[in-house]
Amino acid sequence: VQQVTDERTCMQFSIRRPKLPSSETHPEESLYRRLDVSAWLSHLNELGQVEEEYKMRQAIFFGGIDVSIRGEVWPFLLRYYSHESTSEEREALRAQKRKEYSEIQQKRLSMTPEERTAFWRNVQFTVDKDVVRTDRSNQFFRGEDNPNVESMRRILLNYAVYNPAIGYSQGMSDLVAPILAEVLDESDTFWCFVGLMQNTIFVSSPRDEDMERQLLYLRELLRLTHPRFYQHLVSLGEDGLQMLFCHRWLLLCFKREFPEAEALRIWEACWAHYQVSGARAAPKYDYHLVPGLWGR
């Protein structure tokens, strides 16, 4: 912090991101390279089935996925495709799911006037406001009358029809946009999003019980890894342990707290569901808690 004297006194803050010392990283951290095309193909047998799934998830957890193959690998991580499926079976599944998606959309378009009015009030009004301001700096969604924005809109509206118990909550557009930008196909993206919602804890509001569950995980992580900071929060009483400063982290899965490339790297590491334990810096730190922020 540097004090600057001008006509008025102000404080100038600069933020520096410290490099994490090797003593605080997992011993396996540098043993795996990013999953690229050649590494991905090495996991596929002649039928297109994924072999050594555990090793693949391990590589993704530590090294991430090359951007060029995210659209091919993410559907596996999001459980749209099973690792045991063959290339032929996946094509058949895509055709079946495309038909189901079309039927869901037709159901939405065939609503009665009364149903359409209620749907607009409860879902569509918010979706229409959100999609036009989601990831517009991304080339994929940039510009007026961008068909990809309309595709994202349809996915979210159709999801609300598919799962009326959840419907639509602000933040969902931030989750589906990166998937669409990588997977590209509207139907495939929809079913990947369904997998994401089924297999992760989505927080629909700051008062949601799922938010409290995620805060519980986060408090435990802080207690194990940053005990002094945790005790500081405890000393503040109930207000401190509510951790209001991190609600947006959880609501949007860290998407606005990091540059997009880093946020997506965090996402796919969590989706890999590779669980490790025994970091050198914190032998009692259980890495099972990390996917817990996402997984059910």
PDB file of C-alpha atoms in Angstrom:
ATOM      1  CA  VAL A   1       0.000   0.000   0.000  1.00  0.00           C
ATOM      2  CA  GLN A   2       1.462   3.351  -1.005  1.00  0.00           C
ATOM      3  CA  GLN A   3       0.214   6.709   0.213  1.00  0.00           C
ATOM      4  CA  VAL A   4      -0.035   9.352  -2.500  1.00  0.00           C
ATOM      5  CA  THR A   5      -0.210  13.037  -1.565  1.00  0.00           C
ATOM      6  CA  ASP A   6      -2.035  15.242  -4.049  1.00  0.00           C
ATOM      7  CA  GLU A   7      -4.575  17.967  -3.480  1.00  0.00           C
ATOM      8  CA  ARG A   8      -6.207  15.339  -1.351  1.00  0.00           C
ATOM      9  CA  THR A   9      -4.758  12.316   0.351  1.00  0.00           C
ATOM     10  CA  CYS A  10      -5.634   8.937  -1.044  1.00  0.00           C
ATOM     11  CA  MET A  11      -4.379   5.396  -0.793  1.00  0.00           C
ATOM     12  CA  GLN A  12      -3.138   3.574  -3.857  1.00  0.00           C
ATOM     13  CA  PHE A  13      -3.446  -0.192  -3.748  1.00  0.00           C
ATOM     14  CA  SER A  14      -1.636  -2.636  -5.970  1.00  0.00           C
ATOM     15  CA  ILE A  15      -2.445  -6.321  -6.035  1.00  0.00           C
ATOM     16  CA  ARG A  16       0.344  -8.821  -6.533  1.00  0.00           C
ATOM     17  CA  ARG A  17      -0.324 -12.497  -6.951  1.00  0.00           C
ATOM     18  CA  PRO A  18       2.306 -14.442  -5.020  1.00  0.00           C
ATOM     19  CA  LYS A  19       3.739 -17.577  -6.583  1.00  0.00           C
ATOM     20  CA  LEU A  20       2.691 -20.608  -4.581  1.00  0.00           C
ATOM     21  CA  PRO A  21       5.803 -22.198  -3.028  1.00  0.00           C
ATOM     22  CA  SER A  22       6.430 -25.828  -3.923  1.00  0.00           C
ATOM     23  CA  SER A  23       6.099 -26.722  -0.240  1.00  0.00           C
ATOM     24  CA  GLU A  24       2.394 -25.870  -0.464  1.00  0.00           C
ATOM     25  CA  THR A  25       1.620 -27.850  -3.606  1.00  0.00           C
ATOM     26  CA  HIS A  26       0.815 -31.526  -3.922  1.00  0.00           C
ATOM     27  CA  PRO A  27       3.853 -33.765  -4.615  1.00  0.00           C
ATOM     28  CA  GLU A  28       2.259 -34.895  -7.902  1.00  0.00           C
ATOM     29  CA  GLU A  29       1.572 -31.347  -9.107  1.00  0.00           C
ATOM     30  CA  SER A  30       4.353 -31.226 -11.720  1.00  0.00           C
ATOM     31  CA  LEU A  31       4.184 -34.854 -12.841  1.00  0.00           C
ATOM     32  CA  TYR A  32       1.342 -34.453 -15.338  1.00  0.00           C
ATOM     33  CA  ARG A  33       1.138 -32.435 -18.541  1.00  0.00           C
ATOM     34  CA  ARG A  34      -2.016 -31.001 -20.002  1.00  0.00           C
ATOM     35  CA  LEU A  35      -4.279 -33.540 -21.706  1.00  0.00           C
ATOM     36  CA  ASP A  36      -3.653 -32.779 -25.380  1.00  0.00           C
ATOM     37  CA  VAL A  37      -4.841 -34.473 -28.562  1.00  0.00           C
ATOM     38  CA  SER A  38      -2.222 -37.234 -28.542  1.00  0.00           C
ATOM     39  CA  ALA A  39      -2.728 -37.982 -24.834  1.00  0.00           C
ATOM     40  CA  TRP A  40      -6.509 -38.033 -25.305  1.00  0.00           C
ATOM     41  CA  LEU A  41      -6.308 -40.405 -28.278  1.00  0.00           C
ATOM     42  CA  SER A  42      -4.041 -42.699 -26.273  1.00  0.00           C
ATOM     43  CA  HIS A  43      -6.942 -43.218 -23.846  1.00  0.00           C
ATOM     44  CA  LEU A  44      -9.324 -44.330 -26.624  1.00  0.00           C
ATOM     45  CA  ASN A  45      -9.356 -47.911 -27.878  1.00  0.00           C
ATOM     46  CA  GLU A  46     -10.286 -48.968 -31.403  1.00  0.00           C
ATOM     47  CA  LEU A  47     -14.004 -48.777 -30.506  1.00  0.00           C
ATOM     48  CA  GLY A  48     -13.707 -45.265 -29.087  1.00  0.00           C
ATOM     49  CA  GLN A  49     -14.110 -46.341 -25.452  1.00  0.00           C
ATOM     50  CA  VAL A  50     -12.099 -44.515 -22.795  1.00  0.00           C
ATOM     51  CA  GLU A  51      -9.518 -46.765 -21.168  1.00  0.00           C
ATOM     52  CA  GLU A  52      -7.716 -46.059 -17.891  1.00  0.00           C
ATOM     53  CA  GLU A  53     -10.368 -43.527 -16.970  1.00  0.00           C
ATOM     54  CA  TYR A  54      -8.819 -42.962 -13.543  1.00  0.00           C
ATOM     55  CA  LYS A  55      -5.466 -41.964 -15.052  1.00  0.00           C
ATOM     56  CA  MET A  56      -7.222 -39.653 -17.474  1.00  0.00           C
ATOM     57  CA  ARG A  57      -9.083 -37.901 -14.652  1.00  0.00           C
ATOM     58  CA  GLN A  58      -5.831 -37.689 -12.721  1.00  0.00           C
ATOM     59  CA  ALA A  59      -4.126 -35.967 -15.658  1.00  0.00           C
ATOM     60  CA  ILE A  60      -7.034 -33.529 -16.037  1.00  0.00           C
ATOM     61  CA  PHE A  61      -7.043 -32.717 -12.327  1.00  0.00           C
ATOM     62  CA  PHE A  62      -3.356 -31.803 -12.280  1.00  0.00           C
ATOM     63  CA  GLY A  63      -2.733 -30.639 -15.848  1.00  0.00           C
ATOM     64  CA  GLY A  64      -6.033 -29.535 -17.344  1.00  0.00           C
ATOM     65  CA  ILE A  65      -7.325 -30.056 -20.877  1.00  0.00           C
ATOM     66  CA  ASP A  66      -6.004 -28.509 -24.066  1.00  0.00           C
ATOM     67  CA  VAL A  67      -8.525 -25.985 -25.362  1.00  0.00           C
ATOM     68  CA  SER A  68      -8.661 -27.705 -28.759  1.00  0.00           C
ATOM     69  CA  ILE A  69     -10.261 -30.867 -27.309  1.00  0.00           C
ATOM     70  CA  ARG A  70     -12.437 -29.461 -24.526  1.00  0.00           C
ATOM     71  CA  GLY A  71     -15.526 -29.817 -26.681  1.00  0.00           C
ATOM     72  CA  GLU A  72     -14.782 -33.521 -27.058  1.00  0.00           C
ATOM     73  CA  VAL A  73     -13.733 -34.275 -23.464  1.00  0.00           C
ATOM     74  CA  TRP A  74     -16.157 -32.150 -21.433  1.00  0.00           C
ATOM     75  CA  PRO A  75     -19.219 -34.278 -22.376  1.00  0.00           C
ATOM     76  CA  PHE A  76     -17.508 -37.197 -20.631  1.00  0.00           C
ATOM     77  CA  LEU A  77     -16.728 -35.156 -17.514  1.00  0.00           C
ATOM     78  CA  LEU A  78     -20.301 -33.853 -17.441  1.00  0.00           C
ATOM     79  CA  ARG A  79     -21.630 -37.404 -17.766  1.00  0.00           C
ATOM     80  CA  TYR A  80     -23.401 -36.902 -21.043  1.00  0.00           C
ATOM     81  CA  TYR A  81     -21.273 -39.726 -22.426  1.00  0.00           C
ATOM     82  CA  SER A  82     -20.223 -42.740 -20.386  1.00  0.00           C
ATOM     83  CA  HIS A  83     -16.574 -43.763 -20.552  1.00  0.00           C
ATOM     84  CA  GLU A  84     -17.622 -47.263 -21.593  1.00  0.00           C
ATOM     85  CA  SER A  85     -19.585 -46.033 -24.628  1.00  0.00           C
ATOM     86  CA  THR A  86     -18.254 -46.669 -28.128  1.00  0.00           C
ATOM     87  CA  SER A  87     -18.077 -44.024 -30.840  1.00  0.00           C
ATOM     88  CA  GLU A  88     -21.038 -45.687 -32.537  1.00  0.00           C
ATOM     89  CA  GLU A  89     -23.069 -45.721 -29.316  1.00  0.00           C
ATOM     90  CA  ARG A  90     -22.350 -42.044 -28.729  1.00  0.00           C
ATOM     91  CA  GLU A  91     -23.605 -41.111 -32.175  1.00  0.00           C
ATOM     92  CA  ALA A  92     -26.797 -43.080 -31.511  1.00  0.00           C
ATOM     93  CA  LEU A  93     -27.157 -41.334 -28.148  1.00  0.00           C
ATOM     94  CA  ARG A  94     -26.710 -37.928 -29.768  1.00  0.00           C
ATOM     95  CA  ALA A  95     -29.461 -38.669 -32.265  1.00  0.00           C
ATOM     96  CA  GLN A  96     -31.793 -39.837 -29.495  1.00  0.00           C
ATOM     97  CA  LYS A  97     -31.025 -36.840 -27.290  1.00  0.00           C
ATOM     98  CA  ARG A  98     -31.439 -34.435 -30.182  1.00  0.00           C
ATOM     99  CA  LYS A  99     -34.938 -35.805 -30.693  1.00  0.00           C
ATOM    100  CA  GLU A 100     -35.704 -35.462 -26.955  1.00  0.00           C
ATOM    101  CA  TYR A 101     -34.408 -31.899 -26.989  1.00  0.00           C
ATOM    102  CA  SER A 102     -36.643 -31.065 -29.935  1.00  0.00           C
ATOM    103  CA  GLU A 103     -39.639 -32.473 -28.046  1.00  0.00           C
ATOM    104  CA  ILE A 104     -38.811 -30.342 -24.989  1.00  0.00           C
ATOM    105  CA  GLN A 105     -38.616 -27.245 -27.155  1.00  0.00           C
ATOM    106  CA  GLN A 106     -41.882 -28.106 -28.866  1.00  0.00           C
ATOM    107  CA  LYS A 107     -43.527 -28.442 -25.458  1.00  0.00           C
ATOM    108  CA  ARG A 108     -42.368 -24.920 -24.618  1.00  0.00           C
ATOM    109  CA  LEU A 109     -43.594 -23.506 -27.905  1.00  0.00           C
ATOM    110  CA  SER A 110     -46.973 -25.232 -27.518  1.00  0.00           C
ATOM    111  CA  MET A 111     -47.912 -23.619 -24.207  1.00  0.00           C
ATOM    112  CA  THR A 112     -51.391 -22.212 -23.781  1.00  0.00           C
ATOM    113  CA  PRO A 113     -51.668 -18.407 -23.546  1.00  0.00           C
ATOM    114  CA  GLU A 114     -52.069 -18.695 -19.762  1.00  0.00           C
ATOM    115  CA  GLU A 115     -49.035 -20.968 -19.450  1.00  0.00           C
ATOM    116  CA  ARG A 116     -47.006 -18.689 -21.708  1.00  0.00           C
ATOM    117  CA  THR A 117     -47.844 -15.655 -19.576  1.00  0.00           C
ATOM    118  CA  ALA A 118     -46.813 -17.421 -16.367  1.00  0.00           C
ATOM    119  CA  PHE A 119     -43.637 -18.748 -18.020  1.00  0.00           C
ATOM    120  CA  TRP A 120     -42.688 -15.277 -19.230  1.00  0.00           C
ATOM    121  CA  ARG A 121     -43.215 -13.836 -15.755  1.00  0.00           C
ATOM    122  CA  ASN A 122     -41.377 -16.594 -13.851  1.00  0.00           C
ATOM    123  CA  VAL A 123     -38.634 -17.556 -16.305  1.00  0.00           C
ATOM    124  CA  GLN A 124     -38.357 -15.860 -19.666  1.00  0.00           C
ATOM    125  CA  PHE A 125     -38.252 -12.262 -18.446  1.00  0.00           C
ATOM    126  CA  THR A 126     -35.124 -12.988 -16.377  1.00  0.00           C
ATOM    127  CA  VAL A 127     -33.489 -15.186 -19.017  1.00  0.00           C
ATOM    128  CA  ASP A 128     -33.937 -12.495 -21.671  1.00  0.00           C
ATOM    129  CA  LYS A 129     -32.245  -9.935 -19.421  1.00  0.00           C
ATOM    130  CA  ASP A 130     -29.357 -12.232 -18.510  1.00  0.00           C
ATOM    131  CA  VAL A 131     -28.326 -13.750 -21.840  1.00  0.00           C
ATOM    132  CA  VAL A 132     -27.681 -10.403 -23.546  1.00  0.00           C
ATOM    133  CA  ARG A 133     -25.095  -9.499 -20.899  1.00  0.00           C
ATOM    134  CA  THR A 134     -23.415 -12.881 -20.417  1.00  0.00           C
ATOM    135  CA  ASP A 135     -19.855 -13.312 -21.737  1.00  0.00           C
ATOM    136  CA  ARG A 136     -20.293 -10.631 -24.401  1.00  0.00           C
ATOM    137  CA  SER A 137     -16.528 -10.039 -24.392  1.00  0.00           C
ATOM    138  CA  ASN A 138     -16.131 -13.602 -25.655  1.00  0.00           C
ATOM    139  CA  GLN A 139     -15.852 -13.613 -29.445  1.00  0.00           C
ATOM    140  CA  PHE A 140     -18.340 -16.484 -29.546  1.00  0.00           C
ATOM    141  CA  PHE A 141     -21.109 -14.267 -28.133  1.00  0.00           C
ATOM    142  CA  ARG A 142     -19.974 -10.850 -29.354  1.00  0.00           C
ATOM    143  CA  GLY A 143     -22.003  -8.590 -31.625  1.00  0.00           C
ATOM    144  CA  GLU A 144     -25.616  -7.740 -32.287  1.00  0.00           C
ATOM    145  CA  ASP A 145     -28.062 -10.476 -33.309  1.00  0.00           C
ATOM    146  CA  ASN A 146     -25.483 -13.148 -32.523  1.00  0.00           C
ATOM    147  CA  PRO A 147     -27.121 -16.565 -33.149  1.00  0.00           C
ATOM    148  CA  ASN A 148     -25.077 -18.090 -30.320  1.00  0.00           C
ATOM    149  CA  VAL A 149     -26.785 -15.781 -27.818  1.00  0.00           C
ATOM    150  CA  GLU A 150     -30.150 -16.971 -29.098  1.00  0.00           C
ATOM    151  CA  SER A 151     -28.942 -20.570 -28.810  1.00  0.00           C
ATOM    152  CA  MET A 152     -27.984 -19.973 -25.166  1.00  0.00           C
ATOM    153  CA  ARG A 153     -31.407 -18.424 -24.589  1.00  0.00           C
ATOM    154  CA  ARG A 154     -33.182 -21.473 -26.002  1.00  0.00           C
ATOM    155  CA  ILE A 155     -31.093 -23.835 -23.883  1.00  0.00           C
ATOM    156  CA  LEU A 156     -32.005 -21.989 -20.684  1.00  0.00           C
ATOM    157  CA  LEU A 157     -35.693 -21.657 -21.539  1.00  0.00           C
ATOM    158  CA  ASN A 158     -35.894 -25.319 -22.514  1.00  0.00           C
ATOM    159  CA  TYR A 159     -34.104 -26.342 -19.330  1.00  0.00           C
ATOM    160  CA  ALA A 160     -36.757 -24.531 -17.293  1.00  0.00           C
ATOM    161  CA  VAL A 161     -39.382 -26.624 -19.102  1.00  0.00           C
ATOM    162  CA  TYR A 162     -37.353 -29.817 -18.666  1.00  0.00           C
ATOM    163  CA  ASN A 163     -36.787 -29.206 -14.953  1.00  0.00           C
ATOM    164  CA  PRO A 164     -39.557 -26.907 -13.669  1.00  0.00           C
ATOM    165  CA  ALA A 165     -38.591 -27.640 -10.052  1.00  0.00           C
ATOM    166  CA  ILE A 166     -35.415 -25.611 -10.622  1.00  0.00           C
ATOM    167  CA  GLY A 167     -36.577 -23.462 -13.507  1.00  0.00           C
ATOM    168  CA  TYR A 168     -34.132 -20.613 -14.022  1.00  0.00           C
ATOM    169  CA  SER A 169     -32.055 -18.678 -11.528  1.00  0.00           C
ATOM    170  CA  GLN A 170     -29.626 -15.861 -12.180  1.00  0.00           C
ATOM    171  CA  GLY A 171     -26.184 -17.342 -12.641  1.00  0.00           C
ATOM    172  CA  MET A 172     -27.239 -20.249 -14.833  1.00  0.00           C
ATOM    173  CA  SER A 173     -26.350 -18.288 -17.972  1.00  0.00           C
ATOM    174  CA  ASP A 174     -22.815 -17.902 -16.610  1.00  0.00           C
ATOM    175  CA  LEU A 175     -22.591 -21.675 -16.274  1.00  0.00           C
ATOM    176  CA  VAL A 176     -24.020 -22.664 -19.641  1.00  0.00           C
ATOM    177  CA  ALA A 177     -22.191 -20.055 -21.769  1.00  0.00           C
ATOM    178  CA  PRO A 178     -18.684 -21.597 -21.524  1.00  0.00           C
ATOM    179  CA  ILE A 179     -20.091 -25.064 -22.237  1.00  0.00           C
ATOM    180  CA  LEU A 180     -21.827 -23.826 -25.384  1.00  0.00           C
ATOM    181  CA  ALA A 181     -18.677 -21.989 -26.499  1.00  0.00           C
ATOM    182  CA  GLU A 182     -16.673 -25.235 -26.277  1.00  0.00           C
ATOM    183  CA  VAL A 183     -19.210 -27.933 -27.210  1.00  0.00           C
ATOM    184  CA  LEU A 184     -20.808 -25.739 -29.930  1.00  0.00           C
ATOM    185  CA  ASP A 185     -23.833 -27.955 -30.643  1.00  0.00           C
ATOM    186  CA  GLU A 186     -27.048 -26.710 -28.984  1.00  0.00           C
ATOM    187  CA  SER A 187     -28.538 -30.108 -28.143  1.00  0.00           C
ATOM    188  CA  ASP A 188     -25.235 -31.513 -26.871  1.00  0.00           C
ATOM    189  CA  THR A 189     -24.721 -28.401 -24.743  1.00  0.00           C
ATOM    190  CA  PHE A 190     -28.200 -28.749 -23.268  1.00  0.00           C
ATOM    191  CA  TRP A 191     -27.549 -32.333 -22.141  1.00  0.00           C
ATOM    192  CA  CYS A 192     -24.093 -31.436 -20.826  1.00  0.00           C
ATOM    193  CA  PHE A 193     -25.785 -28.689 -18.797  1.00  0.00           C
ATOM    194  CA  VAL A 194     -28.333 -31.221 -17.530  1.00  0.00           C
ATOM    195  CA  GLY A 195     -25.419 -33.386 -16.385  1.00  0.00           C
ATOM    196  CA  LEU A 196     -23.779 -30.422 -14.685  1.00  0.00           C
ATOM    197  CA  MET A 197     -26.960 -29.550 -12.808  1.00  0.00           C
ATOM    198  CA  GLN A 198     -27.613 -33.148 -11.786  1.00  0.00           C
ATOM    199  CA  ASN A 199     -24.133 -33.803 -10.491  1.00  0.00           C
ATOM    200  CA  THR A 200     -23.166 -30.545  -8.822  1.00  0.00           C
ATOM    201  CA  ILE A 201     -24.532 -28.380  -6.073  1.00  0.00           C
ATOM    202  CA  PHE A 202     -26.140 -25.376  -7.737  1.00  0.00           C
ATOM    203  CA  VAL A 203     -26.895 -22.454  -5.496  1.00  0.00           C
ATOM    204  CA  SER A 204     -30.057 -20.669  -6.535  1.00  0.00           C
ATOM    205  CA  SER A 205     -30.001 -17.965  -3.875  1.00  0.00           C
ATOM    206  CA  PRO A 206     -27.763 -16.807  -1.003  1.00  0.00           C
ATOM    207  CA  ARG A 207     -30.313 -18.170   1.478  1.00  0.00           C
ATOM    208  CA  ASP A 208     -30.516 -21.554  -0.189  1.00  0.00           C
ATOM    209  CA  GLU A 209     -29.627 -24.537   1.995  1.00  0.00           C
ATOM    210  CA  ASP A 210     -27.099 -25.564  -0.679  1.00  0.00           C
ATOM    211  CA  MET A 211     -25.270 -22.283  -0.086  1.00  0.00           C
ATOM    212  CA  GLU A 212     -24.985 -23.150   3.594  1.00  0.00           C
ATOM    213  CA  ARG A 213     -23.664 -26.583   2.663  1.00  0.00           C
ATOM    214  CA  GLN A 214     -20.983 -25.056   0.452  1.00  0.00           C
ATOM    215  CA  LEU A 215     -20.077 -22.554   3.155  1.00  0.00           C
ATOM    216  CA  LEU A 216     -19.732 -25.484   5.539  1.00  0.00           C
ATOM    217  CA  TYR A 217     -17.217 -27.084   3.162  1.00  0.00           C
ATOM    218  CA  LEU A 218     -15.367 -23.790   2.792  1.00  0.00           C
ATOM    219  CA  ARG A 219     -15.210 -23.197   6.543  1.00  0.00           C
ATOM    220  CA  GLU A 220     -13.728 -26.650   6.992  1.00  0.00           C
ATOM    221  CA  LEU A 221     -11.139 -26.003   4.294  1.00  0.00           C
ATOM    222  CA  LEU A 222     -10.186 -22.730   5.970  1.00  0.00           C
ATOM    223  CA  ARG A 223      -9.983 -24.416   9.358  1.00  0.00           C
ATOM    224  CA  LEU A 224      -7.518 -26.956   7.964  1.00  0.00           C
ATOM    225  CA  THR A 225      -5.451 -24.800   5.629  1.00  0.00           C
ATOM    226  CA  HIS A 226      -5.631 -21.282   7.149  1.00  0.00           C
ATOM    227  CA  PRO A 227      -6.361 -21.776  10.856  1.00  0.00           C
ATOM    228  CA  ARG A 228      -5.382 -18.212  11.836  1.00  0.00           C
ATOM    229  CA  PHE A 229      -7.796 -16.670   9.357  1.00  0.00           C
ATOM    230  CA  TYR A 230     -10.471 -19.147  10.412  1.00  0.00           C
ATOM    231  CA  GLN A 231     -10.024 -18.144  14.063  1.00  0.00           C
ATOM    232  CA  HIS A 232     -10.292 -14.497  13.028  1.00  0.00           C
ATOM    233  CA  LEU A 233     -13.679 -15.239  11.437  1.00  0.00           C
ATOM    234  CA  VAL A 234     -14.752 -17.105  14.564  1.00  0.00           C
ATOM    235  CA  SER A 235     -13.776 -14.095  16.684  1.00  0.00           C
ATOM    236  CA  LEU A 236     -16.167 -11.945  14.624  1.00  0.00           C
ATOM    237  CA  GLY A 237     -19.086 -14.120  15.658  1.00  0.00           C
ATOM    238  CA  GLU A 238     -21.953 -15.215  13.452  1.00  0.00           C
ATOM    239  CA  ASP A 239     -21.424 -12.371  10.972  1.00  0.00           C
ATOM    240  CA  GLY A 240     -17.872 -13.507  10.296  1.00  0.00           C
ATOM    241  CA  LEU A 241     -18.825 -17.127   9.709  1.00  0.00           C
ATOM    242  CA  GLN A 242     -21.551 -16.101   7.246  1.00  0.00           C
ATOM    243  CA  MET A 243     -18.652 -15.204   4.938  1.00  0.00           C
ATOM    244  CA  LEU A 244     -20.672 -12.781   2.812  1.00  0.00           C
ATOM    245  CA  PHE A 245     -17.511 -11.822   0.931  1.00  0.00           C
ATOM    246  CA  CYS A 246     -17.412 -15.199  -0.793  1.00  0.00           C
ATOM    247  CA  HIS A 247     -21.065 -15.745  -1.714  1.00  0.00           C
ATOM    248  CA  ARG A 248     -20.452 -14.666  -5.321  1.00  0.00           C
ATOM    249  CA  TRP A 249     -17.558 -17.111  -5.561  1.00  0.00           C
ATOM    250  CA  LEU A 250     -19.960 -19.942  -4.877  1.00  0.00           C
ATOM    251  CA  LEU A 251     -22.960 -18.577  -6.756  1.00  0.00           C
ATOM    252  CA  LEU A 252     -20.965 -18.307  -9.996  1.00  0.00           C
ATOM    253  CA  CYS A 253     -18.418 -21.054  -9.275  1.00  0.00           C
ATOM    254  CA  PHE A 254     -15.493 -18.592  -9.182  1.00  0.00           C
ATOM    255  CA  LYS A 255     -16.155 -17.493 -12.766  1.00  0.00           C
ATOM    256  CA  ARG A 256     -15.889 -13.767 -12.033  1.00  0.00           C
ATOM    257  CA  GLU A 257     -13.054 -14.064  -9.549  1.00  0.00           C
ATOM    258  CA  PHE A 258     -10.491 -15.353 -12.063  1.00  0.00           C
ATOM    259  CA  PRO A 259      -9.662 -14.747 -15.723  1.00  0.00           C
ATOM    260  CA  GLU A 260     -11.848 -17.028 -17.830  1.00  0.00           C
ATOM    261  CA  ALA A 261      -9.027 -19.417 -18.757  1.00  0.00           C
ATOM    262  CA  GLU A 262      -8.192 -19.981 -15.090  1.00  0.00           C
ATOM    263  CA  ALA A 263     -11.834 -20.299 -14.050  1.00  0.00           C
ATOM    264  CA  LEU A 264     -12.474 -22.984 -16.667  1.00  0.00           C
ATOM    265  CA  ARG A 265      -9.316 -24.766 -15.546  1.00  0.00           C
ATOM    266  CA  ILE A 266     -10.803 -24.876 -12.022  1.00  0.00           C
ATOM    267  CA  TRP A 267     -14.108 -26.136 -13.389  1.00  0.00           C
ATOM    268  CA  GLU A 268     -12.642 -29.062 -15.293  1.00  0.00           C
ATOM    269  CA  ALA A 269     -10.402 -30.016 -12.372  1.00  0.00           C
ATOM    270  CA  CYS A 270     -13.515 -30.246 -10.196  1.00  0.00           C
ATOM    271  CA  TRP A 271     -15.433 -32.108 -12.899  1.00  0.00           C
ATOM    272  CA  ALA A 272     -12.626 -34.669 -13.084  1.00  0.00           C
ATOM    273  CA  HIS A 273     -13.617 -35.827  -9.575  1.00  0.00           C
ATOM    274  CA  TYR A 274     -10.085 -37.014  -8.926  1.00  0.00           C
ATOM    275  CA  GLN A 275      -9.603 -37.132  -5.177  1.00  0.00           C
ATOM    276  CA  VAL A 276      -6.174 -37.010  -3.600  1.00  0.00           C
ATOM    277  CA  SER A 277      -4.917 -36.696  -0.055  1.00  0.00           C
ATOM    278  CA  GLY A 278      -1.733 -35.912   1.783  1.00  0.00           C
ATOM    279  CA  ALA A 279      -0.325 -32.586   0.645  1.00  0.00           C
ATOM    280  CA  ARG A 280       3.115 -32.023   2.109  1.00  0.00           C
ATOM    281  CA  ALA A 281       2.243 -28.675   3.592  1.00  0.00           C
ATOM    282  CA  ALA A 282      -0.884 -29.915   5.293  1.00  0.00           C
ATOM    283  CA  PRO A 283      -0.858 -33.657   5.980  1.00  0.00           C
ATOM    284  CA  LYS A 284      -4.308 -33.428   7.584  1.00  0.00           C
ATOM    285  CA  TYR A 285      -5.779 -31.598   4.605  1.00  0.00           C
ATOM    286  CA  ASP A 286      -8.261 -33.918   2.928  1.00  0.00           C
ATOM    287  CA  TYR A 287      -8.533 -33.116  -0.784  1.00  0.00           C
ATOM    288  CA  HIS A 288     -11.870 -34.975  -0.831  1.00  0.00           C
ATOM    289  CA  LEU A 289     -13.312 -31.644   0.286  1.00  0.00           C
ATOM    290  CA  VAL A 290     -12.290 -29.850  -2.900  1.00  0.00           C
ATOM    291  CA  PRO A 291     -14.672 -31.642  -5.297  1.00  0.00           C
ATOM    292  CA  GLY A 292     -17.194 -31.339  -2.483  1.00  0.00           C
ATOM    293  CA  LEU A 293     -17.623 -27.694  -3.442  1.00  0.00           C
ATOM    294  CA  TRP A 294     -19.099 -28.991  -6.684  1.00  0.00           C
ATOM    295  CA  GLY A 295     -20.050 -32.630  -6.453  1.00  0.00           C
ATOM    296  CA  ARG A 296     -23.051 -34.237  -4.867  1.00  0.00           C
TER     297      ARG A 296
END
